[in-house]
PDB file of C-alpha atoms in Angstrom:
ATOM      1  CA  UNK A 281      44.931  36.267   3.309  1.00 42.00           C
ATOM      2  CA  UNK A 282      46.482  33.709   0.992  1.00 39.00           C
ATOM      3  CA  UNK A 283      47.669  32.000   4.253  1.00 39.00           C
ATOM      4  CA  UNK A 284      43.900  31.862   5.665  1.00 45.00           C
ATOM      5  CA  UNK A 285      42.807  30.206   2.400  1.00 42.00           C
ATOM      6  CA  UNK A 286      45.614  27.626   2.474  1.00 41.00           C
ATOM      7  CA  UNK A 287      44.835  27.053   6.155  1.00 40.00           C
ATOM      8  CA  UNK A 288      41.034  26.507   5.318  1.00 40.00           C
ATOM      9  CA  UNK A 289      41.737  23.802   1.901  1.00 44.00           C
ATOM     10  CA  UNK A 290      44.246  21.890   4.577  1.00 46.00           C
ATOM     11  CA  UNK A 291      41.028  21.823   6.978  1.00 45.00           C
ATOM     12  CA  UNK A 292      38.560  20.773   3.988  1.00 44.00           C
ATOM     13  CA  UNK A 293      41.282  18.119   2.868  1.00 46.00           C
ATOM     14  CA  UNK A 294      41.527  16.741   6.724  1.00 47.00           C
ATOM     15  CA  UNK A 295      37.839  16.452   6.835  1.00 43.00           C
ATOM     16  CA  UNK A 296      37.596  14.165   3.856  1.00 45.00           C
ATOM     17  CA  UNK A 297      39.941  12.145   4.408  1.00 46.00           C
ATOM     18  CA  UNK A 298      38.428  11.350   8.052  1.00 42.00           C
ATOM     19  CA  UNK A 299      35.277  11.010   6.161  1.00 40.00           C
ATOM     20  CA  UNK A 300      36.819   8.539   3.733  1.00 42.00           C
ATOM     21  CA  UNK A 301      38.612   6.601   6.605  1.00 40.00           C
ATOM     22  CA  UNK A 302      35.169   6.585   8.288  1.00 40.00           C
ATOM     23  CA  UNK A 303      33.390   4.499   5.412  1.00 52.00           C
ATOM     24  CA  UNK A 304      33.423   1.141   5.942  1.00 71.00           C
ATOM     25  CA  UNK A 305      35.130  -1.493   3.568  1.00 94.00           C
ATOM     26  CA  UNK A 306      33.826  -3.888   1.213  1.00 94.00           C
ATOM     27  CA  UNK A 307      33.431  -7.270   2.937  1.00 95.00           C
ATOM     28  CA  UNK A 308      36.203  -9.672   0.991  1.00 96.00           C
ATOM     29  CA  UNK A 309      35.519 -13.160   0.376  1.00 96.00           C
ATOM     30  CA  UNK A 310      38.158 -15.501  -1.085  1.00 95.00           C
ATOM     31  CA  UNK A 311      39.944 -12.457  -2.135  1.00 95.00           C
ATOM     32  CA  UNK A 312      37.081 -11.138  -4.245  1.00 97.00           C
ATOM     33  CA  UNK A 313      34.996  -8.029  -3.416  1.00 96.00           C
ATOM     34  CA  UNK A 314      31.719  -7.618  -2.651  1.00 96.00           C
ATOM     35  CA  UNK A 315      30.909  -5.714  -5.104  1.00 97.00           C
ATOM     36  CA  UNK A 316      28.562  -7.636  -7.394  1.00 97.00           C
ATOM     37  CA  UNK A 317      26.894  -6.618 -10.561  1.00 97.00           C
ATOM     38  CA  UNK A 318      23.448  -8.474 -11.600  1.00 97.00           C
ATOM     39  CA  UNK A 319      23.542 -11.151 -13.525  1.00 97.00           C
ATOM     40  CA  UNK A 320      20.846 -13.365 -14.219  1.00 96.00           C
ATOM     41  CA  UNK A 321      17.415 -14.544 -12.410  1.00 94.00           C
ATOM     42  CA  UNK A 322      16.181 -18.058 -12.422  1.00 92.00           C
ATOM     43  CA  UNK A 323      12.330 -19.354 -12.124  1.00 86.00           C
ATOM     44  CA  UNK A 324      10.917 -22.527 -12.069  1.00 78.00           C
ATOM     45  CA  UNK A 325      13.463 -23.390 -13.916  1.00 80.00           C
ATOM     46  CA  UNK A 326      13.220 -20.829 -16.565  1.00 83.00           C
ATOM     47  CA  UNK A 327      16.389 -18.117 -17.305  1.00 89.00           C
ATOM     48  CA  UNK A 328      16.679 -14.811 -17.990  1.00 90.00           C
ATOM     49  CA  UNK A 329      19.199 -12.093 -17.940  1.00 93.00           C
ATOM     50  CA  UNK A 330      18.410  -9.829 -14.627  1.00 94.00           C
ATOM     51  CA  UNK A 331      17.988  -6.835 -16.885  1.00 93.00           C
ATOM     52  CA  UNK A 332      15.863  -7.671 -18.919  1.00 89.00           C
ATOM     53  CA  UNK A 333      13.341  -8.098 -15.952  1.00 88.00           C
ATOM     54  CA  UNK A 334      14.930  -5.198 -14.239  1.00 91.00           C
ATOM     55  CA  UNK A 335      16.169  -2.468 -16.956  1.00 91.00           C
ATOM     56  CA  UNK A 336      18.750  -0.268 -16.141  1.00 92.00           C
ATOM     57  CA  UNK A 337      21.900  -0.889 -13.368  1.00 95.00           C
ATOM     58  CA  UNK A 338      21.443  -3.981 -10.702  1.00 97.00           C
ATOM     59  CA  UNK A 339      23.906  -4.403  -8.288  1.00 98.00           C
ATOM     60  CA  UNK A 340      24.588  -5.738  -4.829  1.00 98.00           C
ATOM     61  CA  UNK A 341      27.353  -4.499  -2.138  1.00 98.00           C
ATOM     62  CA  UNK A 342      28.162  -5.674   1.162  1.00 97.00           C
ATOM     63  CA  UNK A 343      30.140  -4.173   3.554  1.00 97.00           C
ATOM     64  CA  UNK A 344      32.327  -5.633   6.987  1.00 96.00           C
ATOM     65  CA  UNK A 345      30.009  -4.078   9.250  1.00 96.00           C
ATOM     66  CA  UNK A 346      27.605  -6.269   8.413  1.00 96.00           C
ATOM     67  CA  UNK A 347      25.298  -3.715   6.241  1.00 97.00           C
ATOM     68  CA  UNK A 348      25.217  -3.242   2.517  1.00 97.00           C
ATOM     69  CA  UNK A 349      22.907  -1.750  -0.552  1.00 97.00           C
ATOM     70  CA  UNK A 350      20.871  -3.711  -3.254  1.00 98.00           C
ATOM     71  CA  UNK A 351      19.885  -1.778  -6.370  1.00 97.00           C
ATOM     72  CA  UNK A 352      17.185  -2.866  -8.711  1.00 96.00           C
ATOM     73  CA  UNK A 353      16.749  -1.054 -12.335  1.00 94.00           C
ATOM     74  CA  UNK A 354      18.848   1.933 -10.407  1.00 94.00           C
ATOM     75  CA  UNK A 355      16.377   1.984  -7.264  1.00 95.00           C
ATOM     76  CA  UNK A 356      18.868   1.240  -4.552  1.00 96.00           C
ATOM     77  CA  UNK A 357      18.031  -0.162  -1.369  1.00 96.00           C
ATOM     78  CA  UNK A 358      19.871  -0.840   2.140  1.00 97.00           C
ATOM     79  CA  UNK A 359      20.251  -4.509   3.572  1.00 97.00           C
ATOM     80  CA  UNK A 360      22.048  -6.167   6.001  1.00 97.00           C
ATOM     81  CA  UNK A 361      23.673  -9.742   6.169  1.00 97.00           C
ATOM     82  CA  UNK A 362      24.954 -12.091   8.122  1.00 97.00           C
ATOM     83  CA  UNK A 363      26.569 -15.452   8.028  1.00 95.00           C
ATOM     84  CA  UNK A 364      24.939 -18.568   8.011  1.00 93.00           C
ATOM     85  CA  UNK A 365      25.803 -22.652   7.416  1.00 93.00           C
ATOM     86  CA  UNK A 366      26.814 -22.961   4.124  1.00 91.00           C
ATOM     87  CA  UNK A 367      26.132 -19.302   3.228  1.00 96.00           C
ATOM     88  CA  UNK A 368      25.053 -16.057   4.454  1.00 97.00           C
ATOM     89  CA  UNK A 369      21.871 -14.105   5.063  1.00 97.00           C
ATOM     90  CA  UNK A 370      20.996 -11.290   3.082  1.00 97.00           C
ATOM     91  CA  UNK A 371      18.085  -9.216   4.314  1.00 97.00           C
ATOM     92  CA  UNK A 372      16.265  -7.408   2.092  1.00 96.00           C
ATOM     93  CA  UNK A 373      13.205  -5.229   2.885  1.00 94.00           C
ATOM     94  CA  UNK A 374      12.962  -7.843   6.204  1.00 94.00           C
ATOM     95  CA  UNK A 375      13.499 -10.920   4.433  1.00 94.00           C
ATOM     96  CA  UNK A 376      16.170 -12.888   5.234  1.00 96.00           C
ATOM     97  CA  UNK A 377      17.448 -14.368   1.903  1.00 96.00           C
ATOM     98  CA  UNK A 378      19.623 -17.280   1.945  1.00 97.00           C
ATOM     99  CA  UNK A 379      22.882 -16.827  -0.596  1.00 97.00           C
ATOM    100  CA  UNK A 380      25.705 -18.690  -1.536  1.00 97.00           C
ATOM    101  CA  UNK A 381      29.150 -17.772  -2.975  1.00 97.00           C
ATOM    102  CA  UNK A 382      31.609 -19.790  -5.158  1.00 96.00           C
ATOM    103  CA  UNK A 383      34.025 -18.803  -7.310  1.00 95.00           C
ATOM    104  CA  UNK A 384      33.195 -15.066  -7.364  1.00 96.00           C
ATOM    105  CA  UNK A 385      29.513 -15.844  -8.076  1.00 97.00           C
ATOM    106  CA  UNK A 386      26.909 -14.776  -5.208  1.00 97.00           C
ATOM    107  CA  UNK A 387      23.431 -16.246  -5.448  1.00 97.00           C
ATOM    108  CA  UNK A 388      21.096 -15.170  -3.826  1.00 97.00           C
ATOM    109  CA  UNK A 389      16.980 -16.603  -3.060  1.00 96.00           C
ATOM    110  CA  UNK A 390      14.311 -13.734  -3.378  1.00 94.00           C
ATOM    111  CA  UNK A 391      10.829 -14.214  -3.129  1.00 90.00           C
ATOM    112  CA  UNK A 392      10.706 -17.810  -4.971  1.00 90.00           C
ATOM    113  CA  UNK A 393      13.731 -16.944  -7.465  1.00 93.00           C
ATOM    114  CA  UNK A 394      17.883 -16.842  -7.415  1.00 96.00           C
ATOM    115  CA  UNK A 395      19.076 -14.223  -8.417  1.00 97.00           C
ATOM    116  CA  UNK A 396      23.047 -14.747  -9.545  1.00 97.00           C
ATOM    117  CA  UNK A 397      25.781 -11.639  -8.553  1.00 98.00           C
ATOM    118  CA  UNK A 398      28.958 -11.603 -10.483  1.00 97.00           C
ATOM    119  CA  UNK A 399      31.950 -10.326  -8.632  1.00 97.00           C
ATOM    120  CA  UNK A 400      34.868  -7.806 -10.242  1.00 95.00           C
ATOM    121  CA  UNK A 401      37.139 -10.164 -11.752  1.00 94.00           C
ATOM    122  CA  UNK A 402      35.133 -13.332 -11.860  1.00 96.00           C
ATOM    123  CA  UNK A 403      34.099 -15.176 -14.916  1.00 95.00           C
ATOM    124  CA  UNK A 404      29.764 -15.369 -15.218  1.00 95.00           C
ATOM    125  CA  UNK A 405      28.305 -17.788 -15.899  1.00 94.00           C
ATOM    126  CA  UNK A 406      26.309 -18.492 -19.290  1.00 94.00           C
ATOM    127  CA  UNK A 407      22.260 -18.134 -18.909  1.00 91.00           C
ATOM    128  CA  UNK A 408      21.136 -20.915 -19.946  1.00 87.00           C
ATOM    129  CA  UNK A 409      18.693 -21.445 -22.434  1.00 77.00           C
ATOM    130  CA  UNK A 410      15.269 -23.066 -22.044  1.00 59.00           C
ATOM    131  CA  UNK A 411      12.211 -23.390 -24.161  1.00 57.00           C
ATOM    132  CA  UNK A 412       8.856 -23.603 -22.971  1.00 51.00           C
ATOM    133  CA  UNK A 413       7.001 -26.331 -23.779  1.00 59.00           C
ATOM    134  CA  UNK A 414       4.882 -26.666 -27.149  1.00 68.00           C
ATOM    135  CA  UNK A 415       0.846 -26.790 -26.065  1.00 78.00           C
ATOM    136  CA  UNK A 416       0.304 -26.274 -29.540  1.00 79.00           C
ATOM    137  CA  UNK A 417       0.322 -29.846 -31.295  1.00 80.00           C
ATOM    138  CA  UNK A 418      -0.521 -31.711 -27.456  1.00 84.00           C
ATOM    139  CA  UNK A 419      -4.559 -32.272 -28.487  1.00 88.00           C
ATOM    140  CA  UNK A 420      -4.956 -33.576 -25.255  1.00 87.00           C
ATOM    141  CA  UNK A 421      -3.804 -30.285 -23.088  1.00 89.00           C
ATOM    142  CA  UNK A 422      -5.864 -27.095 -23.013  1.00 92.00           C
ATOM    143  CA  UNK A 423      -3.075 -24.579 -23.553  1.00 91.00           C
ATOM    144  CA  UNK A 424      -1.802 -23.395 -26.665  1.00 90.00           C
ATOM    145  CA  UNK A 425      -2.590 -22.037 -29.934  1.00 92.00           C
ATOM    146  CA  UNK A 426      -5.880 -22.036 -32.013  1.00 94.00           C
ATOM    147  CA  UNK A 427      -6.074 -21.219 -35.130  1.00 95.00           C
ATOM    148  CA  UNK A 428      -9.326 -19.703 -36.431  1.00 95.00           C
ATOM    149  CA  UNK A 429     -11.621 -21.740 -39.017  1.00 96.00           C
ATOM    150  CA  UNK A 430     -14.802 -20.144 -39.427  1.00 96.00           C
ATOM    151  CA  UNK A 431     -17.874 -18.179 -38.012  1.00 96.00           C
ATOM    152  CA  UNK A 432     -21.503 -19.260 -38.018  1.00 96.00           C
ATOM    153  CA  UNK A 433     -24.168 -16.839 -37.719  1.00 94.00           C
ATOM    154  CA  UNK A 434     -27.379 -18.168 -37.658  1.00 91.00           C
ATOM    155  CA  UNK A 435     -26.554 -21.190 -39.797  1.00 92.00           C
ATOM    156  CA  UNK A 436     -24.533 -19.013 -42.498  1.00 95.00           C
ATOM    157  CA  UNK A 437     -21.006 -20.501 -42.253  1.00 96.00           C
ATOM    158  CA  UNK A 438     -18.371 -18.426 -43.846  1.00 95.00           C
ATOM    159  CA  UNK A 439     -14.556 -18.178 -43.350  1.00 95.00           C
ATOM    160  CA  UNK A 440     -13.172 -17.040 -40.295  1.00 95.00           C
ATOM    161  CA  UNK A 441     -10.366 -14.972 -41.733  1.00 92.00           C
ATOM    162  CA  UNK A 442     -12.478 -14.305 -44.883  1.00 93.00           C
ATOM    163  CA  UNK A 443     -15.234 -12.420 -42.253  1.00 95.00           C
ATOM    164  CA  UNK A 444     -12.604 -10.915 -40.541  1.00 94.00           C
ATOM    165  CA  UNK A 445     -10.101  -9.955 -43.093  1.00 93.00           C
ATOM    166  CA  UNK A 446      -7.140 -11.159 -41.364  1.00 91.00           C
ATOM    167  CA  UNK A 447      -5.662 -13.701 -38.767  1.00 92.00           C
ATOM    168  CA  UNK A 448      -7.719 -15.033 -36.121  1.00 95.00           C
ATOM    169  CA  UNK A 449      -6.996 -17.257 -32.975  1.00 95.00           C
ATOM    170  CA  UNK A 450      -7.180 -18.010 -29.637  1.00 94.00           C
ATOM    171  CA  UNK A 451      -4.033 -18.814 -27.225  1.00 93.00           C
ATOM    172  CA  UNK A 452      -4.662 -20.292 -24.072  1.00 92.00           C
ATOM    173  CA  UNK A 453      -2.011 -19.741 -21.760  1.00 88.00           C
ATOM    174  CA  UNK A 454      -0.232 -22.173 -18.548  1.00 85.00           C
ATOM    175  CA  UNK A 455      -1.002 -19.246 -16.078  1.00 84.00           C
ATOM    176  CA  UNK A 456      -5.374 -18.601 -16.904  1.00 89.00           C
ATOM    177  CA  UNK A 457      -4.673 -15.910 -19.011  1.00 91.00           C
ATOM    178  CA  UNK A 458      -4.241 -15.608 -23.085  1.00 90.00           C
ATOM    179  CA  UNK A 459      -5.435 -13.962 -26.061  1.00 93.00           C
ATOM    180  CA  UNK A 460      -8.045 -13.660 -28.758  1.00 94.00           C
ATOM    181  CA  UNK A 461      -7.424 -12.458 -31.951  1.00 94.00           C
ATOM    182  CA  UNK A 462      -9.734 -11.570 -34.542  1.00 94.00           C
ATOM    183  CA  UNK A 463      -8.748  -9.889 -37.718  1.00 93.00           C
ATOM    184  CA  UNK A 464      -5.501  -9.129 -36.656  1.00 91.00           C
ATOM    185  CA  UNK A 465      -7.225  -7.397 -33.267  1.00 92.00           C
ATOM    186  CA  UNK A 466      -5.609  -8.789 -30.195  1.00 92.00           C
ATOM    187  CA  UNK A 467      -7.242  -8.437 -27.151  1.00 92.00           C
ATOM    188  CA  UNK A 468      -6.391 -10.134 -23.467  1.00 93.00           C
ATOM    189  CA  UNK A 469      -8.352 -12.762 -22.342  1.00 94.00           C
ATOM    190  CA  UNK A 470      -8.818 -14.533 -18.957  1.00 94.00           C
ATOM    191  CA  UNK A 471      -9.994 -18.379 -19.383  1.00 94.00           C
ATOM    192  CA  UNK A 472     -11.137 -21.340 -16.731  1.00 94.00           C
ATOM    193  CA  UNK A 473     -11.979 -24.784 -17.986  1.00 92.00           C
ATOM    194  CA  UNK A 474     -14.552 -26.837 -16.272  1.00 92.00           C
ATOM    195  CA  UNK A 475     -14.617 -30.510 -17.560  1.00 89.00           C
ATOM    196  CA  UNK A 476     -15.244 -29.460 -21.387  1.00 91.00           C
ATOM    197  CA  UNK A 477     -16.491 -26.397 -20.979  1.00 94.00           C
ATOM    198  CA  UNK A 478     -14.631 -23.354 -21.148  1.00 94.00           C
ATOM    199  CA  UNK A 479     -15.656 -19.742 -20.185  1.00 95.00           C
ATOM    200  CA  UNK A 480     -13.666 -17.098 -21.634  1.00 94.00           C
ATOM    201  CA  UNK A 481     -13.333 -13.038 -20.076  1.00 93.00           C
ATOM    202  CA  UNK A 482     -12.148 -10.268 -22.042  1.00 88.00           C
ATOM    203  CA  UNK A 483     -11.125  -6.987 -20.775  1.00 83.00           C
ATOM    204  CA  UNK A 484     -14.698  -5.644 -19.976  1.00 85.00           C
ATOM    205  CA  UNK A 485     -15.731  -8.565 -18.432  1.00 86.00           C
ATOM    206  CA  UNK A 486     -17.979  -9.849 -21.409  1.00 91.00           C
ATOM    207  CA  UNK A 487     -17.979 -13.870 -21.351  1.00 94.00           C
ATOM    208  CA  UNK A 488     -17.943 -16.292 -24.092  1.00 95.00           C
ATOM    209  CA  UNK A 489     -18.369 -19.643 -23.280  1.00 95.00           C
ATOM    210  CA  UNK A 490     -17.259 -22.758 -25.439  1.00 94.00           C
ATOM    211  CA  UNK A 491     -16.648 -26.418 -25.527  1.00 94.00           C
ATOM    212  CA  UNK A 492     -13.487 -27.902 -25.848  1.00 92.00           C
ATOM    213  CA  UNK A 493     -12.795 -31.090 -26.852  1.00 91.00           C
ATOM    214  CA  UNK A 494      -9.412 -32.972 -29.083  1.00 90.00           C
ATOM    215  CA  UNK A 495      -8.178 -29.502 -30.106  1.00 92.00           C
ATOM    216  CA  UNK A 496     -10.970 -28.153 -31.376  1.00 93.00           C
ATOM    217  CA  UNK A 497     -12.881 -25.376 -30.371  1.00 94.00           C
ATOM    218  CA  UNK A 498     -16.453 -24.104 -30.645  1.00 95.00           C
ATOM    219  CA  UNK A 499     -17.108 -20.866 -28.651  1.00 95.00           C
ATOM    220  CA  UNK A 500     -20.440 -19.125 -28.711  1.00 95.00           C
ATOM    221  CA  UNK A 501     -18.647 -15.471 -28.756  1.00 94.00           C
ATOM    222  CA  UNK A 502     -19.815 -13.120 -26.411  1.00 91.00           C
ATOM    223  CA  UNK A 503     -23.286 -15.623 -25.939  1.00 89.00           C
ATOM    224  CA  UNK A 504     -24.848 -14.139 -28.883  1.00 92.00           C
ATOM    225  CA  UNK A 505     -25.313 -17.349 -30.970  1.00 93.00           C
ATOM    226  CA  UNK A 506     -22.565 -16.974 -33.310  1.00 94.00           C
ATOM    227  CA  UNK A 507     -20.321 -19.398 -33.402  1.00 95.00           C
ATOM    228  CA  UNK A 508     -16.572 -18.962 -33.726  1.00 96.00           C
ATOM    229  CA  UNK A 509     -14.730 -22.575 -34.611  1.00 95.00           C
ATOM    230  CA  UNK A 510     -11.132 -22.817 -33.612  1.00 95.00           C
ATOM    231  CA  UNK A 511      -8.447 -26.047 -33.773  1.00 94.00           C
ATOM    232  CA  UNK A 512      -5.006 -26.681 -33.396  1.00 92.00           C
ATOM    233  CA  UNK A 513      -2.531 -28.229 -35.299  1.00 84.00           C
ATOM    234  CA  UNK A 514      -3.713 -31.349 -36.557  1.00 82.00           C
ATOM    235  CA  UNK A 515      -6.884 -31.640 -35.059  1.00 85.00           C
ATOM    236  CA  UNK A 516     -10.003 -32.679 -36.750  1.00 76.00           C
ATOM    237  CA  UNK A 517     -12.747 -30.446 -35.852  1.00 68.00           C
TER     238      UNK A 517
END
């Protein structure tokens, strides 16, 4: 009996290590791994830490038989690759994404970013820091931050954040979206800007359309007649 279990564990131990020899190896490249862990992502020029657009584990592997895996906030994924000038291909759900390595750094383009793989070993690279531009003082661009003055209803002017009872403004975003604020109540906004004359969405689709001039505001709110005046920095409404 004892000799029929032995017999069977030497079988089980055979069969994984044919299994093991089976599994292809990690493709090497000037001696490092391919084993990369996530990094960073770059956009238009702006940085950010991978996981902190994709929380949780981000990795990339590629194997000598020309396959590999991709994993995204611990949602892995095959791919395959292949060499190309000055790089390789890395395709990823059918799109063939050029990469480059250096160093023990793989980057790689996806769908209008790079994306930067850090091999075991290899030193990464600091993420660099970039600040968006300040709208807010710029009288003569459209995005930025307005800061609420005061409400007219029917010819009765009174203080915006008096009326309200808090802080009030209106933030016009670089991508046609933003916010309103009144009182301390945020609420999304989508905006367009037609010569002076701006139209304003919220989140049920209720307009309010204003004109726009220097930094200053004036935005018949939700085209009831009252008035809500807004300015930036320095303006002189």
């Amino acid at each position: 009996m004892k000799f029929r279990y032995f017999f069977l564990l030497c079988l089980l131990l055979a069969l994984l290590c044919t299994l093991c020899a089976c599994s292809d190896p990690l493709l090497t490249i000037d001696g490092y791994e391919a084993s990369f862990r996530g990094h960073m992502v770059e956009l238009s020029g702006e940085y950010a830490a991978l996981t902190d657009i994709y929380p949780g584990e981000n990795y990339l592997k590629l194997y000598n038989d020309g396959t590999g895996v991709i994993c995204f906030s611990d949602d892995e994924d095959e791919v395959t690759w292949s060499t190309a000038d000055g790089g390789y291909f890395v395709n990823v759900q059918g799109e063939d994404c050029f990469s480059t390595f250096s160093g023990g750094i793989f980057s790689m383009e996806l769908e209008g970013a790079v994306v930067t793989y850090v091999a075991e070993g290899a030193t990464a690279p600091e993420i660099p820091t970039t600040e968006a531009p300040s709208y807010d003082t710029d009288l003569s661009s459209p995005y930025g931050n307005y800061y609420g003055l005061t409400i007219n209803q029917y010819g009765t002017i009174t203080d915006m954040a008096e009326f309200y009872g808090g802080e009030s403004f209106i933030r016009l975003d670089t991508d046609g979206m933003g916010i309103l604020c009144l009182g301390g109540a945020e609420m999304t906004i989508a905006w367009e800007l037609n010569e002076m004359e701006l139209t304003i969405a919220d989140s049920n689709g209720i307009n309010s359309i204003g004109l726009l001039s220097e930094g200053a505001l004036v935005l018949d709110y939700m085209e009831s007649g009252i008035q809500l005046a807004f300015a930036k920095e320095g303006a002189n409404p």
